[in-house]
Coordinates of C-alpha atoms in Angstrom, one line a residue:
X123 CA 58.3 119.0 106.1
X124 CA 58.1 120.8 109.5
X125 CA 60.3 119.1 112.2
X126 CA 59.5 122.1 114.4
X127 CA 62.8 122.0 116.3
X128 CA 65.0 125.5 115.8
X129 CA 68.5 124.8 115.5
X130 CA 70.4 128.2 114.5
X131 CA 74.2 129.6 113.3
X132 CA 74.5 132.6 114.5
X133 CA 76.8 133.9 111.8
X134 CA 74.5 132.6 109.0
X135 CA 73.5 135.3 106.9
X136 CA 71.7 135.3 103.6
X137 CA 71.4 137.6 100.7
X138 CA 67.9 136.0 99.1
X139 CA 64.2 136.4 100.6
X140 CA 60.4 136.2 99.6
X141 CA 57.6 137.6 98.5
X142 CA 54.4 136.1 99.4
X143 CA 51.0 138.0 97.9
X144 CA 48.3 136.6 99.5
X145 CA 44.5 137.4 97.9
X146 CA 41.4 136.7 99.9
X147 CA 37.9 136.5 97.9
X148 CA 35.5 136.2 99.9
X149 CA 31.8 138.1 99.4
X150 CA 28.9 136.9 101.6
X151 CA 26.0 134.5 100.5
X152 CA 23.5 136.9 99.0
X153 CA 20.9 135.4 96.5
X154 CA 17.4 136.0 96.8
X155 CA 15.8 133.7 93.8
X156 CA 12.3 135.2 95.7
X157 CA 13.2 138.5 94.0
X158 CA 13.5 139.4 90.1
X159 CA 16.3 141.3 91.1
X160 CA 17.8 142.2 94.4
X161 CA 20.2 145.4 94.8
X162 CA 22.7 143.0 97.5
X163 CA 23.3 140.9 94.5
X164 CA 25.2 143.5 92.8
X165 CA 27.9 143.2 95.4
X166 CA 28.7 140.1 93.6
X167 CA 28.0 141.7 90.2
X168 CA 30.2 144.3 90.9
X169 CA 33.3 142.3 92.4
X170 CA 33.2 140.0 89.4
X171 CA 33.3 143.3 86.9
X172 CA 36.0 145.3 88.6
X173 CA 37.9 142.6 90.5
X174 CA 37.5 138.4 89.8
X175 CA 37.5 138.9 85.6
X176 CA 40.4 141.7 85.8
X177 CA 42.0 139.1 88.2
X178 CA 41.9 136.4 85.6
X179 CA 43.0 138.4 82.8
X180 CA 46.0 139.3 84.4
X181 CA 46.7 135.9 85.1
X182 CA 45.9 135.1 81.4
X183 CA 48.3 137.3 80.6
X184 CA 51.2 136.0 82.6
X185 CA 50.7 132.4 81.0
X186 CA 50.8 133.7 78.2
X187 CA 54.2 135.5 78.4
X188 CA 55.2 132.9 80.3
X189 CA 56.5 134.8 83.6
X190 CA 57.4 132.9 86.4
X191 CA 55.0 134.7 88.9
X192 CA 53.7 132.9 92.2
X193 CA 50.2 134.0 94.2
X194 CA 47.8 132.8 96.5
X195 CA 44.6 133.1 96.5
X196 CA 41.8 132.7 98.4
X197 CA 38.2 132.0 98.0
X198 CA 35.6 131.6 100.5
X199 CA 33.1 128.6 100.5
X200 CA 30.0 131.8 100.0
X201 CA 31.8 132.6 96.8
X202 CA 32.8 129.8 95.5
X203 CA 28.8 128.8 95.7
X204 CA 27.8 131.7 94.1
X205 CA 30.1 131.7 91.5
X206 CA 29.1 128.3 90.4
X207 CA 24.9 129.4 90.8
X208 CA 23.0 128.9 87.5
X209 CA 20.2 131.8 89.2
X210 CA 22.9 134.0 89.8
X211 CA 25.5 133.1 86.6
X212 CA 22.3 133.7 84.0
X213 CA 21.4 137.4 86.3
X214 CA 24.9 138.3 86.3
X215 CA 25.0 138.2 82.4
X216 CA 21.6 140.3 82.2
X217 CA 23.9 143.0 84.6
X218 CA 26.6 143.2 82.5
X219 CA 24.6 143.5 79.6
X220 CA 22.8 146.3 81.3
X221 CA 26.1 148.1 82.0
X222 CA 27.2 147.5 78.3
X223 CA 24.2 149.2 77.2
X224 CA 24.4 152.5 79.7
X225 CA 27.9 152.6 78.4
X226 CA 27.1 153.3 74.7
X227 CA 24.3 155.5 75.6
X228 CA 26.9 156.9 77.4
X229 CA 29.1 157.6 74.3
X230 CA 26.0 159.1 72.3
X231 CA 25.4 161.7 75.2
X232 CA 28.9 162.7 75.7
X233 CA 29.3 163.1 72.4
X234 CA 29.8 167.2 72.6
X235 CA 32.7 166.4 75.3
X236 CA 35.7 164.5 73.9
X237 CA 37.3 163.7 77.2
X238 CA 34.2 162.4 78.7
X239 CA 33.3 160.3 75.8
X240 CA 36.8 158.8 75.3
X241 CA 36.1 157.6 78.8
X242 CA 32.7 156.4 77.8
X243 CA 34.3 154.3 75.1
X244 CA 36.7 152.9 77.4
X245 CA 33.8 151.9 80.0
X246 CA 32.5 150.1 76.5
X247 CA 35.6 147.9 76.1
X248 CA 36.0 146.9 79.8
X249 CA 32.7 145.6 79.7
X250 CA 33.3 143.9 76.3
X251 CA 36.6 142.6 77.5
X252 CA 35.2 141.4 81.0
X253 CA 32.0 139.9 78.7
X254 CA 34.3 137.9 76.5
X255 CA 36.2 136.5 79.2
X256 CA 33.0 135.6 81.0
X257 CA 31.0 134.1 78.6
X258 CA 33.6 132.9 75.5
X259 CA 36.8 132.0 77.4
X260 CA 35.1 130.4 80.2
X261 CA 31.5 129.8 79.6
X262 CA 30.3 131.9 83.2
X263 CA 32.7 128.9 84.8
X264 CA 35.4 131.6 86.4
X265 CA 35.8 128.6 89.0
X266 CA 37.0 126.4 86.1
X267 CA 39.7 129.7 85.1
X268 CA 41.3 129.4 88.7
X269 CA 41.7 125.7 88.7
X270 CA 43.7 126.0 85.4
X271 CA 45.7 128.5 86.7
X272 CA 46.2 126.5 89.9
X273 CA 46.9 123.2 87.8
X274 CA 50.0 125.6 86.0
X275 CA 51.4 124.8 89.4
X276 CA 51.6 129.4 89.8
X277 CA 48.5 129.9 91.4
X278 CA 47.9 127.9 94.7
X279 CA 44.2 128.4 96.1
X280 CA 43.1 128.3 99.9
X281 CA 39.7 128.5 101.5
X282 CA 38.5 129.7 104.2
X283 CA 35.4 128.9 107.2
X284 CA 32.1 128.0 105.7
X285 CA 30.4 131.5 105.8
X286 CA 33.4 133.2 107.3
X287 CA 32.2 132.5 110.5
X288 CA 34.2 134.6 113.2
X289 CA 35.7 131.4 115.1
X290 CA 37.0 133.5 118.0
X291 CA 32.9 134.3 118.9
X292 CA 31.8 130.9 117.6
X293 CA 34.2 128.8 120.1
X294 CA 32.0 128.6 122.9
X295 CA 31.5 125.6 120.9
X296 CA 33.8 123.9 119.5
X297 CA 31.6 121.4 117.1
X298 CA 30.6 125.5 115.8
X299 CA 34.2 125.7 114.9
X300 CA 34.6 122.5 113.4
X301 CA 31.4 122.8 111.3
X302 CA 32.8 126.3 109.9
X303 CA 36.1 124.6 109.1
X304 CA 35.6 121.4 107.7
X305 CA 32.3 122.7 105.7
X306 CA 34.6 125.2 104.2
X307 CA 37.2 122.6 103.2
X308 CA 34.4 120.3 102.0
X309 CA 33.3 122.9 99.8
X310 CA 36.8 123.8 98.6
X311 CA 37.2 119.8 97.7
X312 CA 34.3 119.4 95.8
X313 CA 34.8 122.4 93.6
X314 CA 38.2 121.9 92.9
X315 CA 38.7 118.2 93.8
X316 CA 41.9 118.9 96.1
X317 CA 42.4 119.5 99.4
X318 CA 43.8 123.2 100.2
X319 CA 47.2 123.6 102.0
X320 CA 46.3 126.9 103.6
X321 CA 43.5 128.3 105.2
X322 CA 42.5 132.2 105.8
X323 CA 41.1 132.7 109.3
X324 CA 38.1 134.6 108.5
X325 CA 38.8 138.1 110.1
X326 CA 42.2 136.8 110.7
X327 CA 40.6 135.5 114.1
X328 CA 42.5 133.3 115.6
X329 CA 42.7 131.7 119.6
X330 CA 44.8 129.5 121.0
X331 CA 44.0 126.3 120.5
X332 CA 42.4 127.0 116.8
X333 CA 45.5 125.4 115.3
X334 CA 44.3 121.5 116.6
X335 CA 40.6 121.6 114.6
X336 CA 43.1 122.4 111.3
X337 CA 45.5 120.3 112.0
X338 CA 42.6 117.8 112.1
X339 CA 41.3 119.5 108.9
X340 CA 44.8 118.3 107.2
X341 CA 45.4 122.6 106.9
X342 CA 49.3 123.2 106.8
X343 CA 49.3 127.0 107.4
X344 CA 47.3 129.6 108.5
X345 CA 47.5 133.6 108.8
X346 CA 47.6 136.0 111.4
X347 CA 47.9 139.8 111.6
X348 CA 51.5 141.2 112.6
X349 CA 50.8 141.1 116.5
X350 CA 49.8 137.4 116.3
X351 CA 53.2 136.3 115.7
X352 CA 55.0 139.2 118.2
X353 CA 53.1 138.3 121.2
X354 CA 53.4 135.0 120.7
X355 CA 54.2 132.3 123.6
X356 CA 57.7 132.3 123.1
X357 CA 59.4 135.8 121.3
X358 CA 59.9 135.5 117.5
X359 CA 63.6 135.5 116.8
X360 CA 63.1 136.2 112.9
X361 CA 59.6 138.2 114.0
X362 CA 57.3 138.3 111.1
X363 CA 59.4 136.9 108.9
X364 CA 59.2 133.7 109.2
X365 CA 56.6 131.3 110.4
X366 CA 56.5 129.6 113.5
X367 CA 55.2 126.2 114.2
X368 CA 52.1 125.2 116.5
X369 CA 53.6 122.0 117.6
X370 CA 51.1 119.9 116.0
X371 CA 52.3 119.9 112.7
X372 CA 50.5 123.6 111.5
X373 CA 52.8 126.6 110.8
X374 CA 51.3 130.5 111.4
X375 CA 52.6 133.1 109.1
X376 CA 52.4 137.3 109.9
X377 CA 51.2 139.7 107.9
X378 CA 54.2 142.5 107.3
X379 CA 53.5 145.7 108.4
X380 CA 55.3 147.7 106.4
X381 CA 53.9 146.3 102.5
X382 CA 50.6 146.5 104.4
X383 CA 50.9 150.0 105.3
X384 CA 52.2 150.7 101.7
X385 CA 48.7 149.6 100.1
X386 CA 45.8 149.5 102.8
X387 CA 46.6 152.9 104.1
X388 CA 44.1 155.5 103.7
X389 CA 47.1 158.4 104.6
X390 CA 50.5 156.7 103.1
X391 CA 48.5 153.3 100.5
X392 CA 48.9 153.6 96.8
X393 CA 45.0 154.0 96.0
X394 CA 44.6 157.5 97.5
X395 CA 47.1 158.9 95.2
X396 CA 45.2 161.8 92.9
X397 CA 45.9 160.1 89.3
X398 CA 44.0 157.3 90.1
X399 CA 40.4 156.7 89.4
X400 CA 37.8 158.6 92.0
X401 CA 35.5 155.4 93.6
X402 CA 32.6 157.9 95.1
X403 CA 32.7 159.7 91.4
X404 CA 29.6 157.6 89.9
X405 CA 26.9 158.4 87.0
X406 CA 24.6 156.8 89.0
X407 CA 24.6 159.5 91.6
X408 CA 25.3 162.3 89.4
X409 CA 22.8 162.1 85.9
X410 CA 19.2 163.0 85.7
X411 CA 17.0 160.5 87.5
X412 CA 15.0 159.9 84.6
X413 CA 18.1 159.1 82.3
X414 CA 19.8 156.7 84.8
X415 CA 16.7 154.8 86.0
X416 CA 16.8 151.6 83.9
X417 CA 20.4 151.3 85.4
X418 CA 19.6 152.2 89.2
X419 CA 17.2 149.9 91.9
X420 CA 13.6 149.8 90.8
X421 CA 14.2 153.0 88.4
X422 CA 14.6 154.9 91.9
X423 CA 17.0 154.6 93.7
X424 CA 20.7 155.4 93.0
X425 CA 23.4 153.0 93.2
X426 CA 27.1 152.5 91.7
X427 CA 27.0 151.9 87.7
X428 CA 30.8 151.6 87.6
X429 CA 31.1 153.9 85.2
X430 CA 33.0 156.9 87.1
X431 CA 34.7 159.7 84.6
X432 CA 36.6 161.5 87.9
X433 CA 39.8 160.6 89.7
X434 CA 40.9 161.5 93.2
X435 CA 42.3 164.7 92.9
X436 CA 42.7 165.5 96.6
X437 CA 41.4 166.8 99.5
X438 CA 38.8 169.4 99.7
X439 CA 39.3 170.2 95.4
X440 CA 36.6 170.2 93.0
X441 CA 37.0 166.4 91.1
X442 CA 39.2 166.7 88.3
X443 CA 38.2 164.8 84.9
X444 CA 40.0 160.8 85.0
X445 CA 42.9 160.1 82.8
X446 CA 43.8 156.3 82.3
X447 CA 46.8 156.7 80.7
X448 CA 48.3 159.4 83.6
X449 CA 47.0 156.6 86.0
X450 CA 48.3 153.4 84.8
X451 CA 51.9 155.6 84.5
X452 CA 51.3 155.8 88.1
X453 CA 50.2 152.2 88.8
X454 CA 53.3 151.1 87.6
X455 CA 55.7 153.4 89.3
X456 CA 54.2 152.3 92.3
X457 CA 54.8 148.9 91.2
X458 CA 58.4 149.3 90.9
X459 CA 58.3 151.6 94.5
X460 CA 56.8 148.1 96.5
X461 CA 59.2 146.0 94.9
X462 CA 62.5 148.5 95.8
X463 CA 60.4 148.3 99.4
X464 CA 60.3 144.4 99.8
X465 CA 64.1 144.7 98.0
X466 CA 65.0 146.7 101.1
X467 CA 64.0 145.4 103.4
X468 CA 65.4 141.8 102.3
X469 CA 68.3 142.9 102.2
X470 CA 67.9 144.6 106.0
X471 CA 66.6 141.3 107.2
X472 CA 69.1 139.1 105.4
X473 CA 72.2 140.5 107.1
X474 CA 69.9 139.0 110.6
X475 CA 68.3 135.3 109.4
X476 CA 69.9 132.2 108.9
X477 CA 67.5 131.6 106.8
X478 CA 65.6 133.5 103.8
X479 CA 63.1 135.9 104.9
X480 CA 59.6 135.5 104.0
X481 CA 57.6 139.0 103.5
X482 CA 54.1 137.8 103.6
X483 CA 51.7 140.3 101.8
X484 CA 47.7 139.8 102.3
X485 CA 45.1 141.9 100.9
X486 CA 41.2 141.4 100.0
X487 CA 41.3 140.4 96.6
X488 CA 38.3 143.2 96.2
X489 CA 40.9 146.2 96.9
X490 CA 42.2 145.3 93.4
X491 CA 40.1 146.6 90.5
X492 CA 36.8 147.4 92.8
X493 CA 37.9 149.7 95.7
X494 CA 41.0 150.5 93.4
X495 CA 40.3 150.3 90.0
X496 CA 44.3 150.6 88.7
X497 CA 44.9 147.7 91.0
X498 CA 45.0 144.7 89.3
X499 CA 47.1 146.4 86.8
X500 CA 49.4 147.4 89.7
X501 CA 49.2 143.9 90.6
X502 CA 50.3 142.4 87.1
X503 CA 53.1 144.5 87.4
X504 CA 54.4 143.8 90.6
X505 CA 54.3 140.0 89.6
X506 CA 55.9 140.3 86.6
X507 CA 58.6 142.4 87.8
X508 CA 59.2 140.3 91.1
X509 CA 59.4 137.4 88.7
X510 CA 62.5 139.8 86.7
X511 CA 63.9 140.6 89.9
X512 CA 67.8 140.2 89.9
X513 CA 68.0 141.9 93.4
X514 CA 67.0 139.1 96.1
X515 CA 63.2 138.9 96.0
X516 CA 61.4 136.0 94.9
X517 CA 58.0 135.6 94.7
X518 CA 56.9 132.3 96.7
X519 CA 53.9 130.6 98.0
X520 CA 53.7 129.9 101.8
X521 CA 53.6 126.0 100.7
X522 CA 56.5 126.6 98.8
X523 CA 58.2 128.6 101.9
X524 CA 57.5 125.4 104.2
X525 CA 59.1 123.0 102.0
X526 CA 62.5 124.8 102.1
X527 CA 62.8 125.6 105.8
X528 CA 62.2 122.3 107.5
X529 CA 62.7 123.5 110.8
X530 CA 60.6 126.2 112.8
X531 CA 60.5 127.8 116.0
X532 CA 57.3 126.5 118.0
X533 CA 55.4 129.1 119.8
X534 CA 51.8 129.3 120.1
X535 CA 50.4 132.4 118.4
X536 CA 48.6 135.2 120.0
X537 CA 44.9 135.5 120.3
X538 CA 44.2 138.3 117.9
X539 CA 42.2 139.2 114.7
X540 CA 43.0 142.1 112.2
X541 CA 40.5 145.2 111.9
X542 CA 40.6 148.1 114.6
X543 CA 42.5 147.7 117.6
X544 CA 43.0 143.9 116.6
X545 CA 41.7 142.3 119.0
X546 CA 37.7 141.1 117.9
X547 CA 36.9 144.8 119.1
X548 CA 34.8 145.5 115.3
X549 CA 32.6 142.2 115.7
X550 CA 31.4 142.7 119.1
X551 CA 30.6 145.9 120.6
X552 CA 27.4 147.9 121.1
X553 CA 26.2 147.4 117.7
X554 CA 26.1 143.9 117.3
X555 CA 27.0 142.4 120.4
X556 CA 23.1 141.3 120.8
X557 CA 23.8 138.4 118.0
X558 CA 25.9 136.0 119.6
X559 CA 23.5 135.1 122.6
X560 CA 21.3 134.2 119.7
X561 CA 23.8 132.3 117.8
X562 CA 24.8 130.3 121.1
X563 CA 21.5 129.3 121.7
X564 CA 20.3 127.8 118.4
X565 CA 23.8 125.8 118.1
X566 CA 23.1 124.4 121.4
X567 CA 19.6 123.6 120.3
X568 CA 21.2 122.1 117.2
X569 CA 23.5 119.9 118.8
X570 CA 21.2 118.8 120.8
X571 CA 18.8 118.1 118.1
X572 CA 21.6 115.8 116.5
X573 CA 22.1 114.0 119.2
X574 CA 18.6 113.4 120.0
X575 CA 17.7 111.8 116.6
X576 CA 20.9 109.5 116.5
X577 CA 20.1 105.8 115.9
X578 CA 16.4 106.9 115.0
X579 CA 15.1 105.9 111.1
X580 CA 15.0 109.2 110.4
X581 CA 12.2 109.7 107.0
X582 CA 13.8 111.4 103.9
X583 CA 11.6 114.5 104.8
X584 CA 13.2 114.6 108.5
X585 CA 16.8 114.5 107.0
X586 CA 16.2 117.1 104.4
X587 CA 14.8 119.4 107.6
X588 CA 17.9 118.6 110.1
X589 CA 20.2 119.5 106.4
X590 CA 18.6 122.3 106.1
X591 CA 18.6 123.6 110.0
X592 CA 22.2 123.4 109.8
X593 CA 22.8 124.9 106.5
X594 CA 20.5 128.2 108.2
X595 CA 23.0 127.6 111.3
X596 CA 26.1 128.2 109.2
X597 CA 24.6 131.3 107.3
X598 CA 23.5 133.1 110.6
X599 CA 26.6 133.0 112.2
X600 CA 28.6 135.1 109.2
X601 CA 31.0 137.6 110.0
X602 CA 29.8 140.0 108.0
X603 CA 26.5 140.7 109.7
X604 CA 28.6 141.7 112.4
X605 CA 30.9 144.0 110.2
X606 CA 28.2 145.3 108.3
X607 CA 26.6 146.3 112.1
X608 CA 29.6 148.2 112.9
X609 CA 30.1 149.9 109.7
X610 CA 27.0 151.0 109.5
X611 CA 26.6 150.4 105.8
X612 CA 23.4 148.3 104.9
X613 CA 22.2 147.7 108.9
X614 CA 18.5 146.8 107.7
X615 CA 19.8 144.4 105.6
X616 CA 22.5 143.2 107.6
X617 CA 19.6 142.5 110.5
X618 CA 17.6 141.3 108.6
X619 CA 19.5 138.2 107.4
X620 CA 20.3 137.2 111.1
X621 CA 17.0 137.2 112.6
X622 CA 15.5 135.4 108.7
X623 CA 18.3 132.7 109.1
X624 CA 17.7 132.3 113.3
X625 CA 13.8 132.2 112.4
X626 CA 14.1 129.6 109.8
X627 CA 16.4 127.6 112.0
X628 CA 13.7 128.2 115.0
X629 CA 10.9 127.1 112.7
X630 CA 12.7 123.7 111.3
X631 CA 13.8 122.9 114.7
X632 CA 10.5 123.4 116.5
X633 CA 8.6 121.4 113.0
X634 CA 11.2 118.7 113.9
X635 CA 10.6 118.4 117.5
X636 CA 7.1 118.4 116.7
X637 CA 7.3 115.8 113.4
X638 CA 5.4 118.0 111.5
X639 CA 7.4 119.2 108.6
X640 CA 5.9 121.0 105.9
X641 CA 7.5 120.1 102.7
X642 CA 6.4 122.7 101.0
X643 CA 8.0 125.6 103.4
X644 CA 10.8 122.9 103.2
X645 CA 11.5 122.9 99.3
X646 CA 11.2 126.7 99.3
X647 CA 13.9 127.0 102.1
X648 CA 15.7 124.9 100.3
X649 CA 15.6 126.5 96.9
X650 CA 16.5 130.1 98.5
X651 CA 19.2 128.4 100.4
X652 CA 20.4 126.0 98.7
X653 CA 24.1 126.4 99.5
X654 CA 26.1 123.3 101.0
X655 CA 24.3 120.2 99.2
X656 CA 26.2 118.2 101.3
X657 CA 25.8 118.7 104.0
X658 CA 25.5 116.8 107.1
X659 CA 23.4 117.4 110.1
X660 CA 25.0 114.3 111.9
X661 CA 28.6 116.8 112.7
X662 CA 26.3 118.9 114.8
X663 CA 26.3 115.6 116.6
X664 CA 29.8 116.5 119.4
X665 CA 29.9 112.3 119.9
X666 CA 30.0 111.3 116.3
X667 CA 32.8 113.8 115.9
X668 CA 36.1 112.4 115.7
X669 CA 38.3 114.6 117.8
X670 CA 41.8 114.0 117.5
X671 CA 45.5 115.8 118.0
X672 CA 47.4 115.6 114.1
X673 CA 51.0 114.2 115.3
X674 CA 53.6 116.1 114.2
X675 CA 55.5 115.2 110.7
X676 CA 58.9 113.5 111.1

């Protein structure tokens, strides 16, 4: 384990590094049981599709053939809830059905266009395939598909904050923080009955000082972007690759730059190249209204239907018709171009280390298959042929990483977050900058609350209120509100569920203060958010919370 001293041979060279691919799931809690259907909901629907089932076939498929692969993966407390939702597990089946359907309708109306309806058939088997996988491999348990591959000892899994709370903004308390971090973990626990190693910083937010509420979380690691780790307290001698130690027993890993740059680019990544599969290119925007409304919102208005028959093409040219086999030629050469990358630079860094380098390689898991529709094949070949690789790189998890090198430099990190400019610049600014006065205030008023009401015989009623007052805490302070603000995506929807979660909070708190509760309003808050069942009102409570500095491992 970490001794977090830094003792170093300055003619030590090696010949061997790492590759660590890091995946982060994360979607926010969207479920509106008040609705038949609600059109937010398909951001889930659509993510499991293109991106979570894909995901899970791959990894399959690597069992299967037995390669010696090694990823991380992440999945946020919001997900893993939603994943595990009977409301939202029995909608998601009537979606896919839907899309099943549109697909061979598809394949009756193309019939006069052979390259269209050769697409049409293959939109047909991906639904099938993701369908089986769904509902005969796994029986809608797609939790239960990641443990297994986690219990093959290939895939380790990490969590993240409760909501993905963004803990720089949420520190003016630090019970806030705490809440975020321990709920997540508590969720993470009692879906997969461990306790993660790792923990994604939503945002990649981090401050100084971040490191001592997940050291008392038992977290080993954490992740920052690339300047995290270069502006530390004390100057990286190996820069990003390899961690450094907080002093308290938690180790900080970088993300890489240059495999970054390689796949998130919009200029230089892999998914803008012209072979692969157009994103914007959508039926659902482009066939008669009257045709495409049982597959759209409310028969009116147009949204993705995943079935997209153009590829990229390039800039300012009329769309060109998709071709999977040209594209999945190209997925795979681009495979083999990362690899010769990460090979590279290995052997660059080695020459430099006394110690292996680690090349630490993040991405939202919904990049692959969603965003990037090759990409999880890209991905399954990047695994398989790191796990072939005869040329120095060898795929690792950062757990893995910290066994081997049992001594790091200590250095605090940098405050920092990734996202423009990097420094917290995308979740405050004009935009949405008016939230977090809000979000202050009813944790105060929470807090307070808690403390109030300890050593009272608090009613059954009462408890379920304070439960649920923090569980509409949590949800308000997401960080994707905030994003969504900025982006300028879904803003009515986006404000909405801020000032829905605040009033509910206001309403519970101000019925508690009062003692008059009205179950029914109760049970229905409850039953539309019904996330965290759990929960504790008692850590809003700063004196009942145990605060304590981890001591370092010998």
């Amino acid at each position: 384990m970490i001794t977090e001293s830094f003792p170093r041979s300055d003619n030590a060279s090696c010949q061997q590094g790492f590759l660590s691919i890091v995946l982060h799931a994360h979607l926010p809690y969207v479920r509106h049981p008040e609705h038949d259907s609600f059109f937010e909901e398909n951001w889930l629907f659509e993510a499991m599709t293109e991106c979570y089932l894909p995901l899970i076939g791959v990894l399959d498929r690597l069992q299967a053939d037995n390669v010696n692969y090694r990823l991380t993966l992440s999945l946020s407390p919001t997900l893993i809830s939603m994943l595990r939702d009977d409301l939202l597990q029995t909608r998601y089946l009537k979606y896919l059905r839907s899309r099943l359907e549109l697909a061979e309708k598809e394949i009756i109306r193309t019939r006069k266009q052979p390259e269209y309806q050769k697409l049409a058939r293959l939109y047909r088997r991906f639904f099938l395939n993701a369908l089986n996988i769904y509902q005969e491999r796994y029986q809608g348990d797609l939790l239960a598909a990641f443990k297994k591959h986690q219990d093959t000892g290939k895939l380790e899994l990490i969590t993240t904050a409760a909501t993905h709370g963004f803990l720089p903004l949420l520190n003016v308390s630090e019970t806030a923080v705490r809440n975020q971090v321990n709920t997540g973990i508590a969720t993470f626990k009692a879906n997969f009955n461990c306790t993660p190693t790792g923990f994604w910083l939503p945002e990649c937010g981090y401050y100084p000082g971040l490191e001592t509420v997940l050291a008392d979380a038992g977290i080993e690691y954490f992740f920052v972007d690339t300047h995290g780790i270069m502006d530390a307290s004390q100057q990286p001698r190996d820069g990003v690759y390899a961690p450094i130690a907080c002093g308290n027993g938690v180790a900080a890993f970088a993300r890489d730059p240059e495999s970054s740059r390689q796949v998130w680019s919009a200029k230089e990544g892999y998914p803008g190249d012209y072979d692969y599969r157009e994103y914007y290119s959508d039926i659902g925007f482009e066939l008669d209204p009257d045709y495409i409304a049982p597959y759209i919102l409310d028969g009116k208005t147009r949204i993705n239907t995943g079935i997209k028959y153009h590829r990229v093409t390039g800039d300012n040219l009329p769309k060109e018709i998709y071709n999977p086999r040209q594209a999945k030629a190209k997925a795979y050469q681009h495979a083999q171009d990362f690899i010769a990358k990460r090979q590279h630079q290995i052997d660059r860094l080695g020459a430099a280390m006394d110690r292996p380098p680690i090349i630490v390689a993040p991405y939202d898991a919904e990049l692959f298959g969603h965003w990037w529709f090759e990409g999880t094949y890209w991905l399954e070949c990047v695994l398989r042929l790191a796990s072939e690789s005869t040329n120095g790189v060898q795929l690792i998890s950062c757990c893995d990483y910290l066994k081997q090198q049992t001594t790091l430099q200590i250095a605090t990190p940098d405050a920092s977050t990734w996202g423009a400019q990097g420094y917290s610049g995308y979740w405050i600014n004009e935009t949405n900058d008016w939230i977090y006065p809000l979000l202050h205030k009813a944790e105060q008023q929470m807090e307070k609350l808690a403390r109030d009401v300890r050593g009272l015989g608090l009613t059954p009623l009462q408890t379920r209120a304070l439960n649920q007052a923090a569980r509409s805490i949590l949800l308000a302070q997401a960080s994707d509100w905030a994003f969504i603000l900025k982006s300028g995506t879904t803003i009515d929807y986006a404000n909405k569920r801020i000032t829905d979660h605040l009033a509910r909070f206001n309403y519970l708190h101000d019925s508690i203060r009062k003692n008059r509760i009205n179950e029914r309003y109760l049970t229905a808050l409850e039953i539309m958010d019904n996330i965290f069942p759990d929960i504790d009102f008692r850590n809003y409570n700063p004196s009942s919370v145990e605060v304590r500095s981890k001591p370092a491992r010998p």
